[in-house]
XYZ file of C-alpha atoms in Angstrom:
147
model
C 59.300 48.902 7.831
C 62.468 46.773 6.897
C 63.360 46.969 2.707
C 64.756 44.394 0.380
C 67.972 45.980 1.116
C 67.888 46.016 4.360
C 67.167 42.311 4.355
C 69.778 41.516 1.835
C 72.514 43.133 4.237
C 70.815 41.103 7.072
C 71.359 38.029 5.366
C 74.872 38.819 4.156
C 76.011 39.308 7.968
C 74.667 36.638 9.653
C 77.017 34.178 9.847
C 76.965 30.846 7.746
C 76.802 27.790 10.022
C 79.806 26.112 11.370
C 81.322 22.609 9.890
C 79.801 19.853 11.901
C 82.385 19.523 14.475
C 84.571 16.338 15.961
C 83.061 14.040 18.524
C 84.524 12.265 21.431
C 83.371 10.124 24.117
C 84.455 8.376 27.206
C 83.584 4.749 27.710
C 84.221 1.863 30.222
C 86.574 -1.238 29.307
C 84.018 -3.377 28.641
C 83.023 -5.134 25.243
C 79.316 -3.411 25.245
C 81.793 -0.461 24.634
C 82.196 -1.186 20.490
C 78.390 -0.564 19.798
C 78.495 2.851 21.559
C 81.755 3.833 19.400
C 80.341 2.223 16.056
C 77.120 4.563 16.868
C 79.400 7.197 17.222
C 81.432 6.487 14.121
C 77.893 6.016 12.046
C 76.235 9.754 13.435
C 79.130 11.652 12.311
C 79.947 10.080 9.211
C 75.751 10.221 8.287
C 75.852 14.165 9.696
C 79.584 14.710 7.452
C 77.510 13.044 4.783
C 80.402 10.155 4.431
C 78.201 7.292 4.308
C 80.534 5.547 1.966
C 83.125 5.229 4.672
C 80.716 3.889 7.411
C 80.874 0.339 6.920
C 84.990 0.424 6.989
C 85.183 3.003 9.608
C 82.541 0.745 11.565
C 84.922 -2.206 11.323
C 87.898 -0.392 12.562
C 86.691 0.811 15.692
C 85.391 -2.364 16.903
C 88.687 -3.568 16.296
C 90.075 -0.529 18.422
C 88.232 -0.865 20.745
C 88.083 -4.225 21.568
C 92.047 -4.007 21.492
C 91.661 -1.517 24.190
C 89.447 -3.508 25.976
C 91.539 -6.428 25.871
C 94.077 -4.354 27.891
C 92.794 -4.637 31.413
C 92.184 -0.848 31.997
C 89.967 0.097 34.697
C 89.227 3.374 34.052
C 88.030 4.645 30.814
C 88.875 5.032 27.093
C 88.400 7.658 24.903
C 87.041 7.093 21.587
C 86.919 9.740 19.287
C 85.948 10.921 15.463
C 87.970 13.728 13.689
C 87.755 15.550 10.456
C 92.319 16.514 10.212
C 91.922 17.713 6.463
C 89.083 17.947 4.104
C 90.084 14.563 2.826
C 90.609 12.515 5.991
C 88.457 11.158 8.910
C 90.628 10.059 11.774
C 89.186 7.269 14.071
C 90.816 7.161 17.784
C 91.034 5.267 20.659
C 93.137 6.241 23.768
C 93.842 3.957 26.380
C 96.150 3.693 29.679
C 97.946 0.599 28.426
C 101.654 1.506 27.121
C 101.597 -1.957 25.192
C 101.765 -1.297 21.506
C 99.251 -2.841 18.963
C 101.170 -5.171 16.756
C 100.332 -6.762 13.644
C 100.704 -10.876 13.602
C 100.344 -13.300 10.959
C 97.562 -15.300 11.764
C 97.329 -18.708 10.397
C 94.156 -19.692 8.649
C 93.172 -21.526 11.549
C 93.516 -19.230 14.199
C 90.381 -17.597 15.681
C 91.979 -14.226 16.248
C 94.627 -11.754 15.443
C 93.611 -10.704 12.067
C 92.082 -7.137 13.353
C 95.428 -4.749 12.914
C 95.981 -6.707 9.431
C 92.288 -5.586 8.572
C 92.822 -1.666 9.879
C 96.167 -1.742 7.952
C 94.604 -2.942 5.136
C 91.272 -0.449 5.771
C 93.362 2.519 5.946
C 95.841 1.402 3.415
C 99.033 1.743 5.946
C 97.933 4.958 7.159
C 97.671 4.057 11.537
C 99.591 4.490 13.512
C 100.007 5.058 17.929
C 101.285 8.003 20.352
C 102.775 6.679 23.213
C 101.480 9.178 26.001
C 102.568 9.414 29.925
C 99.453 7.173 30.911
C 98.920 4.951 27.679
C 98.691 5.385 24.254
C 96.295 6.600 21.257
C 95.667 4.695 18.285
C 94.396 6.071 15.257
C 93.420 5.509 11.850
C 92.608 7.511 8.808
C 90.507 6.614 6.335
C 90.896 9.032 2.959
C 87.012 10.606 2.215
C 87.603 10.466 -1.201
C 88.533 7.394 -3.382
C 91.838 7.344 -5.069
């Protein structure tokens, strides 16, 4: 027969569950690419109950990824989802191109090259890339809490 106190101390040592965790997955170079990160993006922002960063964090790794895309990999990129700090949620993509992202003013008539501008803006500065032995990773924090 199990007491109330033998229940309570039980309950005290069981362990309380883990943080929901980082993601990351590996996907071809190919545009279809973006909707598999944005689901990404959208799961673990619902599941860190962020939904207020969703439609920014959405935005940003589309552009990401259709930067790495644009590269002319062959293999794969990683796209990932990290929680740094209690207050950040880092977006990433890693690719094996060693070109650098770079920001361009885009006249109001050009049809592209306003993406960087929008994750600078997005992330108010705070991007940046690691230069690795076979490509690069971008990434890009968004703050979870509003300033």
């Amino acid at each position: 027969m199990t007491t109330t106190l033998q229940l309570a101390t039980q309950t005290a040592e069981m362990p309380s569950p883990a943080p929901p965790g980082p993601a990351t997955v590996r996907l071809p170079y190919v545009a279809q690419s973006a909707a598999a990160a944005r689901h990404l993006v959208r799961v673990k922002l619902t599941e860190w109950e962020l939904p207020d960063l969703i439609d920014g964090a959405l935005l940003i790794i589309s552009e990401l990824v259709a930067n790495a895309v644009g590269t002319g990999c062959q293999t794969h990129m990683i796209v990932a989802i990290r929680r740094p700090t209690d207050h950040t949620v880092r977006l990433l993509v890693s690719d094996g191109s060693a070109s650098l992202p770079v920001r361009i003013d885009a006249g109001p008539d050009a049809e592209s090259g306003r993406g960087l501008d929008l994750v600078h803006k997005l992330t108010k500065g705070k991007w940046g890339v690691q230069l690795w032995h076979r490509g690069k990773v971008v990434h890009a924090d968004l703050p979870t809490i509003r300033a």
